[in-house]
PDB file of C-alpha atoms in Angstrom:
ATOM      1  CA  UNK A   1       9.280 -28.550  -1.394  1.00  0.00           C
ATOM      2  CA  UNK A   2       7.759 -24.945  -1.056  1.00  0.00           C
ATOM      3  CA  UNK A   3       8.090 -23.513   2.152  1.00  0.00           C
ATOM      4  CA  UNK A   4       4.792 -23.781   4.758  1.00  0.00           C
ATOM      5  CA  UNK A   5       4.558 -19.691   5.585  1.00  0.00           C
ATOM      6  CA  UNK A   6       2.338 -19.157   8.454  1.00  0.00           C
ATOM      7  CA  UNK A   7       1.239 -15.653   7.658  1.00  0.00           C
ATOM      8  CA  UNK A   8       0.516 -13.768   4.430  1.00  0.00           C
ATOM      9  CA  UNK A   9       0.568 -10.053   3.538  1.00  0.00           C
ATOM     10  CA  UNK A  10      -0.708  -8.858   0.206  1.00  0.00           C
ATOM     11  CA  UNK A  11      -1.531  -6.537  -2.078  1.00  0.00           C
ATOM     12  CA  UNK A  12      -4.569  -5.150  -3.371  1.00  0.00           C
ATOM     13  CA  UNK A  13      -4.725  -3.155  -6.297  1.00  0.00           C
ATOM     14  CA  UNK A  14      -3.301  -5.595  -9.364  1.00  0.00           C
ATOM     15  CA  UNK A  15      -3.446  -8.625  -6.869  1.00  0.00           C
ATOM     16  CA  UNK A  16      -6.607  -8.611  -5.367  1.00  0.00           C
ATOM     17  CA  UNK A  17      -8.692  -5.737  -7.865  1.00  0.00           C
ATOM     18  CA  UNK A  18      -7.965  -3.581 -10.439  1.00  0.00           C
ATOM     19  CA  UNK A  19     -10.386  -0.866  -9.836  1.00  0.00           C
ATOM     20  CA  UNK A  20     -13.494  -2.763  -9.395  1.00  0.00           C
ATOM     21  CA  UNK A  21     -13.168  -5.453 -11.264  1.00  0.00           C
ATOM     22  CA  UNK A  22     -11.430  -8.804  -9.269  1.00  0.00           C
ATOM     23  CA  UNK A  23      -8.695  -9.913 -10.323  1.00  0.00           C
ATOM     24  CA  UNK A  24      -9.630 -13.850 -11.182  1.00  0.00           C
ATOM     25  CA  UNK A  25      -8.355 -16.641  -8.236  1.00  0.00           C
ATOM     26  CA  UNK A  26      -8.223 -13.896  -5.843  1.00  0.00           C
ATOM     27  CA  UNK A  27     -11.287 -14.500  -3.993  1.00  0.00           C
ATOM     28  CA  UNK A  28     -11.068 -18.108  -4.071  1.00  0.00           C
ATOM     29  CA  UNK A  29      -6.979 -18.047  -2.947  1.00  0.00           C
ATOM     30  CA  UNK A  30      -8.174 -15.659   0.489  1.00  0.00           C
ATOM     31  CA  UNK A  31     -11.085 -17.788   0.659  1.00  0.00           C
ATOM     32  CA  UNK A  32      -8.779 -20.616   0.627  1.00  0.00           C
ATOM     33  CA  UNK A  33      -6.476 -19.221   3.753  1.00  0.00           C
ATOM     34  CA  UNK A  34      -9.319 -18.281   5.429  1.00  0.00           C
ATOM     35  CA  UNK A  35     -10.772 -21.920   5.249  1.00  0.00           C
ATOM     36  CA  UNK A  36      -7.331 -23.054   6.247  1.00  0.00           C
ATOM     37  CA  UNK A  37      -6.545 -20.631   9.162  1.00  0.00           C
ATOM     38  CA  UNK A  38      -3.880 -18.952   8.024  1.00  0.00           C
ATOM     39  CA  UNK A  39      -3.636 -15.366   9.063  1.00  0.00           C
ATOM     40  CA  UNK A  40      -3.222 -12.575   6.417  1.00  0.00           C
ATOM     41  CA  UNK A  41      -3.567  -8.931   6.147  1.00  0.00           C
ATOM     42  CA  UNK A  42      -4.083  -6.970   3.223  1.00  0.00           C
ATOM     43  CA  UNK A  43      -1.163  -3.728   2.727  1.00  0.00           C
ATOM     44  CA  UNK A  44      -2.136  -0.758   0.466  1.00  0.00           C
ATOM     45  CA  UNK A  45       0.030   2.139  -0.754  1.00  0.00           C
ATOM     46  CA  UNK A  46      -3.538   3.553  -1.586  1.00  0.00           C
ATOM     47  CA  UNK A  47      -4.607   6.279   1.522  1.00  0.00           C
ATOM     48  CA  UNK A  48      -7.683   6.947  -0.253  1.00  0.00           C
ATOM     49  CA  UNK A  49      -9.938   5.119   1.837  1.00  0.00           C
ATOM     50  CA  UNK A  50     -10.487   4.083   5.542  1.00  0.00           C
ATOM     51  CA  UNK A  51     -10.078   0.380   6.689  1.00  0.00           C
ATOM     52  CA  UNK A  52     -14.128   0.057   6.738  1.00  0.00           C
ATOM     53  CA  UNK A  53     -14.495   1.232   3.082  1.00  0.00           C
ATOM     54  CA  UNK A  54     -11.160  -1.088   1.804  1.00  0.00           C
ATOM     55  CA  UNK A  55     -12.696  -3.892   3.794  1.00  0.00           C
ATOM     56  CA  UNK A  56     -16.330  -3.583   2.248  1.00  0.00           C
ATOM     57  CA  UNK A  57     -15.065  -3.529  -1.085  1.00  0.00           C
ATOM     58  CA  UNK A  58     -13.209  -7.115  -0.661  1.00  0.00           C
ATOM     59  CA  UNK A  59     -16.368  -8.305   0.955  1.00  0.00           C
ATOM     60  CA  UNK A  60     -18.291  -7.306  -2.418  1.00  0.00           C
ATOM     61  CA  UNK A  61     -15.670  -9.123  -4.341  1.00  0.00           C
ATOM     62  CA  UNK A  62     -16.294 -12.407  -2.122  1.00  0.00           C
ATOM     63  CA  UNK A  63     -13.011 -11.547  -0.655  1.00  0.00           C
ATOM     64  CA  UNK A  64     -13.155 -12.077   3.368  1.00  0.00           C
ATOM     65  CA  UNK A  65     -11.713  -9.163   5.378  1.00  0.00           C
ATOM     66  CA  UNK A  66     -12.190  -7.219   8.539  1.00  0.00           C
ATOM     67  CA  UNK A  67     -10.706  -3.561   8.922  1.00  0.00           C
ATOM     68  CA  UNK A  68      -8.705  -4.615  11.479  1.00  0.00           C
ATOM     69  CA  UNK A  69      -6.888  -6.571   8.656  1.00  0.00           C
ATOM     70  CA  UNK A  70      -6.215  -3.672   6.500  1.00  0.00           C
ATOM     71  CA  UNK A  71      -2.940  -1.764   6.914  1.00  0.00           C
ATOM     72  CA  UNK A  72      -3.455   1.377   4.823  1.00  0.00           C
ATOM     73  CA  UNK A  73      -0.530   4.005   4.061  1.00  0.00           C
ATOM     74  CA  UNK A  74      -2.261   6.390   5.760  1.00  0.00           C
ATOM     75  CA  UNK A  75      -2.024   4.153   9.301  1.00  0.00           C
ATOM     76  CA  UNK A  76       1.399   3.856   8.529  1.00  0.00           C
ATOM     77  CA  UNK A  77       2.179   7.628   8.123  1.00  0.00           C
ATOM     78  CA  UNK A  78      -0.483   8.762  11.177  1.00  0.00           C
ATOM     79  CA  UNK A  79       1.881   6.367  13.167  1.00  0.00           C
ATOM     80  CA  UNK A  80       5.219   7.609  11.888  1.00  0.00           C
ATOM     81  CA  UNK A  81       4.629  10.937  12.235  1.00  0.00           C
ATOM     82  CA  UNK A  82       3.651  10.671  15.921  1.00  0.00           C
ATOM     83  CA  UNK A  83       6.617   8.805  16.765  1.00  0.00           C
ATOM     84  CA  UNK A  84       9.177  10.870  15.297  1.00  0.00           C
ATOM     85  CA  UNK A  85       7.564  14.186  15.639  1.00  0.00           C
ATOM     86  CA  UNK A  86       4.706  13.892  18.227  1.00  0.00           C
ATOM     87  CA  UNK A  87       1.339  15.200  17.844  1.00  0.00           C
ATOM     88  CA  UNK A  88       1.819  17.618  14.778  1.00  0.00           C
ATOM     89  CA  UNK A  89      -0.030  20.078  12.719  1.00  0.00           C
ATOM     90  CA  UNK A  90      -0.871  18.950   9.661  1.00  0.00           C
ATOM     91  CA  UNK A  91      -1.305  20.677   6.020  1.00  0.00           C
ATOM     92  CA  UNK A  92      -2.686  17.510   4.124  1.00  0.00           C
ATOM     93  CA  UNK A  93      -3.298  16.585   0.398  1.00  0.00           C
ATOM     94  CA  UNK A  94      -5.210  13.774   0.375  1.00  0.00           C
ATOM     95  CA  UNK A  95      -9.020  12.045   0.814  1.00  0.00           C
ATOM     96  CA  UNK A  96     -10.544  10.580   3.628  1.00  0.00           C
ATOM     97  CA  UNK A  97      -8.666   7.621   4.389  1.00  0.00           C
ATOM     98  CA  UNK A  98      -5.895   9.835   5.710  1.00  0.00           C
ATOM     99  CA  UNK A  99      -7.680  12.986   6.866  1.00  0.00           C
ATOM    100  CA  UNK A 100      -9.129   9.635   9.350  1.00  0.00           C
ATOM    101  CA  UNK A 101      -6.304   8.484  10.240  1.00  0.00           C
ATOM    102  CA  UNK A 102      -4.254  11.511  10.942  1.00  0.00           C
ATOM    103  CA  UNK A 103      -7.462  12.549  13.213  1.00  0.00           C
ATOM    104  CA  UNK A 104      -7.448   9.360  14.718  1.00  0.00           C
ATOM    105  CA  UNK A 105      -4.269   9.685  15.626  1.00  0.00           C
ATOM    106  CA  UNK A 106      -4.535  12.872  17.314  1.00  0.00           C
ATOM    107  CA  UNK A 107      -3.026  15.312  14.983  1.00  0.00           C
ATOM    108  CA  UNK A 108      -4.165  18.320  14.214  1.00  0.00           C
ATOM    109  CA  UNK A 109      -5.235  19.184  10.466  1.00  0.00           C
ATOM    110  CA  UNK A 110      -4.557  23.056   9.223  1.00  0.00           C
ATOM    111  CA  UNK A 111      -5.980  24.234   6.020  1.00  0.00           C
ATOM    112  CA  UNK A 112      -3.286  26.664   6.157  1.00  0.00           C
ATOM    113  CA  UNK A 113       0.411  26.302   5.073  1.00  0.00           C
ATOM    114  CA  UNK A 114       1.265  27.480   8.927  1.00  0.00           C
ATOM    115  CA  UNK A 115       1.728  24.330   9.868  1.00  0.00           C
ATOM    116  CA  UNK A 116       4.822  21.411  11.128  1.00  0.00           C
ATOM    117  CA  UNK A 117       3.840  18.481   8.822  1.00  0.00           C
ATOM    118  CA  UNK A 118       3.139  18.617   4.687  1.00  0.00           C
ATOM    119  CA  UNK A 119       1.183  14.966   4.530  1.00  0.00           C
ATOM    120  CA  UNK A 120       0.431  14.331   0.752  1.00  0.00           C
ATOM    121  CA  UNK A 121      -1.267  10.954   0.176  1.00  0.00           C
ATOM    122  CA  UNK A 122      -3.719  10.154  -3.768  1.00  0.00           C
ATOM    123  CA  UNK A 123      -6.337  12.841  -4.308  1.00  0.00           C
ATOM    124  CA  UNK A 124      -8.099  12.828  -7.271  1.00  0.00           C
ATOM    125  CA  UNK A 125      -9.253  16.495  -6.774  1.00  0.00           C
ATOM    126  CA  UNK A 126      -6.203  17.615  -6.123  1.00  0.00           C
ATOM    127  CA  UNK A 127      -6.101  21.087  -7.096  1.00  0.00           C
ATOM    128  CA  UNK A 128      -2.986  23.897  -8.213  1.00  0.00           C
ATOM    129  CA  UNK A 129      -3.651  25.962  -4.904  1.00  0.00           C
ATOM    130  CA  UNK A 130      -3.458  22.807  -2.710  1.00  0.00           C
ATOM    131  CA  UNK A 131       0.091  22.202  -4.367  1.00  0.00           C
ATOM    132  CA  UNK A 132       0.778  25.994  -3.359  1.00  0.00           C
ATOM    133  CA  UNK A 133      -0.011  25.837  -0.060  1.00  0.00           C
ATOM    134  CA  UNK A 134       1.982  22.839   0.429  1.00  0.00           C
ATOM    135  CA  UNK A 135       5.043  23.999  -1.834  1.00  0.00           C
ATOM    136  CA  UNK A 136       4.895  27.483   0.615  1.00  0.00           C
ATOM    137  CA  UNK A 137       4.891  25.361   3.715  1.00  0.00           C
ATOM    138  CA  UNK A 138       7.794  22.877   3.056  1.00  0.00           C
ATOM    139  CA  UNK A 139       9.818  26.119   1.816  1.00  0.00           C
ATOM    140  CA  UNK A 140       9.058  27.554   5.278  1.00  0.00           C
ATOM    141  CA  UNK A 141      10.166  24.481   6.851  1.00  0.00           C
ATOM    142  CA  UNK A 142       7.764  22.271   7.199  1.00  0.00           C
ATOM    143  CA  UNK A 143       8.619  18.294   7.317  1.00  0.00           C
ATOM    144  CA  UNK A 144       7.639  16.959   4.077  1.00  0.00           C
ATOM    145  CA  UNK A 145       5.771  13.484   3.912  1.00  0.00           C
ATOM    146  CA  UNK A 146       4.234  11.278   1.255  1.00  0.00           C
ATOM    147  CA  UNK A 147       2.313   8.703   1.987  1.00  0.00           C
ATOM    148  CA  UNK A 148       3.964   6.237  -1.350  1.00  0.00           C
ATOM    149  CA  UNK A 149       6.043   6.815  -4.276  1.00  0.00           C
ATOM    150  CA  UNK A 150       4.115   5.086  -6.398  1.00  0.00           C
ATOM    151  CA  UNK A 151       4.107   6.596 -10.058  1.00  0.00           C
ATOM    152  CA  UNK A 152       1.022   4.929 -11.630  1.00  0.00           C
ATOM    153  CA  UNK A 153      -1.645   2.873 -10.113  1.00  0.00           C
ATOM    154  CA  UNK A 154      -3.361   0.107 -11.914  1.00  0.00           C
ATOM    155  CA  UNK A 155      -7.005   0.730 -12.798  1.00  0.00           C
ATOM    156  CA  UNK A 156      -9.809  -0.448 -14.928  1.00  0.00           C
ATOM    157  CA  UNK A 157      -8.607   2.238 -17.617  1.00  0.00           C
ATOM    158  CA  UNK A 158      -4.931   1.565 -17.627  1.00  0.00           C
ATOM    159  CA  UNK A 159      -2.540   2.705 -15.370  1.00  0.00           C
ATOM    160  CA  UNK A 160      -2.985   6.057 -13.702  1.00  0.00           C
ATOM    161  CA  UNK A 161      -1.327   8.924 -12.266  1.00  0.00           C
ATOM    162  CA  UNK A 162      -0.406   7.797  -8.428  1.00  0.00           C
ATOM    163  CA  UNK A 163       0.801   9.706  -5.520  1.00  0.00           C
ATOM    164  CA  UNK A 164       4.481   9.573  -6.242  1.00  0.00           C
ATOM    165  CA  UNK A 165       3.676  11.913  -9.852  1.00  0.00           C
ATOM    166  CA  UNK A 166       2.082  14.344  -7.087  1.00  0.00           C
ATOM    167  CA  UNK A 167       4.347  14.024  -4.949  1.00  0.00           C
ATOM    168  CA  UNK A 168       6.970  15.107  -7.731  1.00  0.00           C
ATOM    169  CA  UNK A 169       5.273  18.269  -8.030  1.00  0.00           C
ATOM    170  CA  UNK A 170       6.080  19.903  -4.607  1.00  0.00           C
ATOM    171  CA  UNK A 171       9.141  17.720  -4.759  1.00  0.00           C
ATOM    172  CA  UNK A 172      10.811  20.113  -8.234  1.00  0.00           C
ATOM    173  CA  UNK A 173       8.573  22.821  -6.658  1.00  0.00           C
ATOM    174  CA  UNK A 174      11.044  23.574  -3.443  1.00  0.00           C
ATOM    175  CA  UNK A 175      13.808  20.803  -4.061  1.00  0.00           C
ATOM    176  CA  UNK A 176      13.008  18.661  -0.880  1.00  0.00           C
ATOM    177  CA  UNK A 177      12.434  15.328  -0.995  1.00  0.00           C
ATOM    178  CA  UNK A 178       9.856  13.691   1.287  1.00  0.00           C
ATOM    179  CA  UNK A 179      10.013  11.025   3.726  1.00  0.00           C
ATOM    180  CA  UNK A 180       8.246   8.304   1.843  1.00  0.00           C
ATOM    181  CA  UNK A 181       5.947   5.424   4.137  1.00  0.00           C
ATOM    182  CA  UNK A 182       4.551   3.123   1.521  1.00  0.00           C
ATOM    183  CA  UNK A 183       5.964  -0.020   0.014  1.00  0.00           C
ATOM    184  CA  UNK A 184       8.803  -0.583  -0.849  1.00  0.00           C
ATOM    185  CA  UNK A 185       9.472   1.226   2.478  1.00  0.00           C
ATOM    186  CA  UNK A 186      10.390  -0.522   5.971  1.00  0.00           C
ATOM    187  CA  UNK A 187       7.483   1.624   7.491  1.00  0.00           C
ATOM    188  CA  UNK A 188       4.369   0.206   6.808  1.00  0.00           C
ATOM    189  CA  UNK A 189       5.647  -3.731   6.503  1.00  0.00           C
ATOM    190  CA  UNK A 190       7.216  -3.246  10.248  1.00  0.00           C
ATOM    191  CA  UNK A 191       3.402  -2.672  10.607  1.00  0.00           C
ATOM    192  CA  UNK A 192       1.803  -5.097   8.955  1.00  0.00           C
ATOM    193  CA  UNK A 193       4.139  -7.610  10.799  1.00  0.00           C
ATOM    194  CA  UNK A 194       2.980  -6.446  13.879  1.00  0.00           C
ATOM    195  CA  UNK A 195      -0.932  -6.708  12.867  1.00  0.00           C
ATOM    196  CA  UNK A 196      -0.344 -10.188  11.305  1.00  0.00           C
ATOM    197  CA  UNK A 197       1.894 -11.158  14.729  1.00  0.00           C
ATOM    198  CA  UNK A 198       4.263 -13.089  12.949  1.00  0.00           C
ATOM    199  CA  UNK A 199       8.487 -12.754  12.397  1.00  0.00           C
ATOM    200  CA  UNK A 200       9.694 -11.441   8.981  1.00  0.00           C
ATOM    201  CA  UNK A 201      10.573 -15.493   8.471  1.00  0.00           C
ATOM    202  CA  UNK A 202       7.476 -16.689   8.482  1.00  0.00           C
ATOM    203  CA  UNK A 203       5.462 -14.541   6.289  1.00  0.00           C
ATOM    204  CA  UNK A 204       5.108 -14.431   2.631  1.00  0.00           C
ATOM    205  CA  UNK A 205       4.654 -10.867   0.630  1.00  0.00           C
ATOM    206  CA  UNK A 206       2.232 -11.388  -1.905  1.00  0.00           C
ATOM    207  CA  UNK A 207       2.263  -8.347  -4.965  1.00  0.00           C
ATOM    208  CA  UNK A 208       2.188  -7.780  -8.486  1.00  0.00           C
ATOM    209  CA  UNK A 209       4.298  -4.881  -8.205  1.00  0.00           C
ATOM    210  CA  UNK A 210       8.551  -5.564  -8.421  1.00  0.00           C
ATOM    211  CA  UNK A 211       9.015  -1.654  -7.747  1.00  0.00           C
ATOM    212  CA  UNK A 212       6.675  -1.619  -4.670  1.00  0.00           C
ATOM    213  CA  UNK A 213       5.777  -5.198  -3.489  1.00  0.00           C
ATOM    214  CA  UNK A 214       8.393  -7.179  -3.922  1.00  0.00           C
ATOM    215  CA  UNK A 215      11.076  -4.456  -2.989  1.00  0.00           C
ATOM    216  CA  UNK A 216       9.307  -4.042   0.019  1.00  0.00           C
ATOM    217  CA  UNK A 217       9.655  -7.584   1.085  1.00  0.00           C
ATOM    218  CA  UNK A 218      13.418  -7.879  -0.202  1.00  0.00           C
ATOM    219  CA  UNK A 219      14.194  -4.796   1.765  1.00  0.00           C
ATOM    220  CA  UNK A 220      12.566  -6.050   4.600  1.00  0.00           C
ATOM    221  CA  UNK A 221      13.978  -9.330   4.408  1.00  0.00           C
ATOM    222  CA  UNK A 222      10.641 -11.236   4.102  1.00  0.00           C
ATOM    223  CA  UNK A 223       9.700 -14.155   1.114  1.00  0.00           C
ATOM    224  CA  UNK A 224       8.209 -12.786  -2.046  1.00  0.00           C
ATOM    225  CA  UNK A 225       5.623 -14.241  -4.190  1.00  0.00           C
ATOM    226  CA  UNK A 226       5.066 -11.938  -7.443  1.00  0.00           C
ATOM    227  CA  UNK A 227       2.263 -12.634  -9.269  1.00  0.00           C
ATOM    228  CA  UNK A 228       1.769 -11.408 -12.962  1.00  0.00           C
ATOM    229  CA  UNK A 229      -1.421  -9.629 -12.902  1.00  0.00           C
ATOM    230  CA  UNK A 230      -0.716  -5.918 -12.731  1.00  0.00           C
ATOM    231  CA  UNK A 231       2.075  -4.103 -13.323  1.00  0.00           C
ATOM    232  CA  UNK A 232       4.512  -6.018 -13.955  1.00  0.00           C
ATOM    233  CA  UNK A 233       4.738  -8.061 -16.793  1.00  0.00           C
ATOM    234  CA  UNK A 234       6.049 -11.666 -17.107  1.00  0.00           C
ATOM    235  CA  UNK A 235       8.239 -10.085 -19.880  1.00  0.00           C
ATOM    236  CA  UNK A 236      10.099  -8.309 -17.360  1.00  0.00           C
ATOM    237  CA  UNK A 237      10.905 -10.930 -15.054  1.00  0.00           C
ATOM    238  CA  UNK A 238      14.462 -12.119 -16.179  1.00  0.00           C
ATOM    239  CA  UNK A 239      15.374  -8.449 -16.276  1.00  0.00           C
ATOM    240  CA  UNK A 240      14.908  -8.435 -12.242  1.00  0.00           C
ATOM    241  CA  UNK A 241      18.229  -7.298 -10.688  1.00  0.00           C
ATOM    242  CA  UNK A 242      17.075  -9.354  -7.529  1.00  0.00           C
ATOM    243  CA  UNK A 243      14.301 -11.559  -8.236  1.00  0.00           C
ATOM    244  CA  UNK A 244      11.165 -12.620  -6.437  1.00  0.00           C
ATOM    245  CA  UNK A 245      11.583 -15.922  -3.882  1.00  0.00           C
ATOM    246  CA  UNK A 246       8.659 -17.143  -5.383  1.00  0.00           C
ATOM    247  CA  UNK A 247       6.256 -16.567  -8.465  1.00  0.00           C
ATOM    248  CA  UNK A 248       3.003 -17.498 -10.187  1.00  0.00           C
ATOM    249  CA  UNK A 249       1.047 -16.440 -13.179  1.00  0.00           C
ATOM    250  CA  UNK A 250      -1.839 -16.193 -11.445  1.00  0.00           C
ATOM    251  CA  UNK A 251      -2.901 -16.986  -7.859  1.00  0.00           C
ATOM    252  CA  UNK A 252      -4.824 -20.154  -8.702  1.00  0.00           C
ATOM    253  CA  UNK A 253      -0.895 -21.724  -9.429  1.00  0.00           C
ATOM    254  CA  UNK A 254      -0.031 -20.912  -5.718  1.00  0.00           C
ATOM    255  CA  UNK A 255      -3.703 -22.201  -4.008  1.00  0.00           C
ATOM    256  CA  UNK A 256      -2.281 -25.795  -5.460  1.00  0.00           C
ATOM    257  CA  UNK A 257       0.680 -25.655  -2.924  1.00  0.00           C
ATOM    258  CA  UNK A 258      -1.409 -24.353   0.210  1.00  0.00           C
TER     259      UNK A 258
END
């Protein structure tokens, strides 16, 4: 008999969307917990966008869900950096979603490399003097901090350069690597724990990514439910050095044992 989890947390992109097309069940498995009272909370590697715009976007997709159930990389890393280096001055790569959250936060954002933070998070106008100015800044000292790892990201085109590739630029650049927040880092699911309320044991990581999702909940010691509809293919699965507590083809398989 499948374990009763009380909580979920779950991916977006290749889980819930890729780009802005839904990924089929996944409106009708959150509509599901919703109907059912179970809590969940939706965790993104993507800093991109603010909780308003990632919660919008679900809504258009018939997918329920408030901001306040979006925990966002760029949260995550707004957090971290305040409680391991205080209010900081921050040089930072990235869009909106963290430029808000690192204001939020209270730290202070430089467009100069004088500063105590490097923050790099997605940009997709990322430019060769941005990667300068950061480059400059870590060399003079400067904690370096990304908000994922992530090497591709799935999208209606294929999969696309993601923040880690950037990342990897400043990275060979000065030969310092970052502090990384994202999944499969403890960071952000210590976070998303605390929005959801619930222990490690009685939540349920929902992703289509092994590298990212799934690690994150093995490394955080929580259940894993992998679901083939992004990046990782079925194909792979008996190649998984640990694998998954759980997994479906597609989210329509798990709905059946809610």
């Amino acid at each position: 008999m499948t374990k009763a989890y009380q909580g979920y947390l779950i991916d977006l992109d290749g889980t819930m969307y890729q780009g802005n097309e839904p990924i089929p069940y996944a409106s009708d498995f959150i509509q599901t917990l919703h109907h059912k009272q179970i809590p969940y909370v939706f965790v993104t590697n993507n800093s991109s966008k603010t909780q308003e715009d990632v919660a919008a976007k679900l809504r258009k997709l018939d997918i329920p869900a408030e901001p306040s159930q979006i925990v966002t990389t760029s949260l995550a890393t707004a957090s971290y950096i305040k409680a391991n280096h205080g209010l900081s001055r921050c040089y930072v790569i990235g869009e909106e979603g963290l430029h808000k959250a690192l204001r939020e936060e209270g730290h202070i954002i430089t467009e100069t490399e004088d500063c105590d933070v490097v923050v790099i998070g997605i940009d997709r106008n990322i430019t060769y003097e941005k990667l300068a100015k950061a480059s400059i800044a870590v060399r003079n000292g400067a904690t370096f901090i990304s908000t994922n790892g992530d090497k591709s990201i799935p999208n209606e085109r294929g999969l696309l350069p993601g923040n880690g590739s950037l990342t990897a630029v400043i990275s060979i650049c000065t030969g310092v690597d970052p502090v990384f927040i994202g999944k499969p880092e403890a960071v952000i699911m210590e976070e998303a724990l605390e929005v959801l309320g619930l222990s490690k044991e009685k939540a349920l990581m929902v992703g289509d990514n092994y590298a990212t999702d799934i690690q994150a909940g093995i490394q955080a010691g929580i259940d894993t439910l992998m679901v083939f509809t992004g990046v990782t293919p079925f194909s792979d699965y008996k190649q998984l050095a640990v694998a998954p507590t759980h997994y479906v083809h597609n989210l329509k398989e798990w709905m059946e044992k809610l």
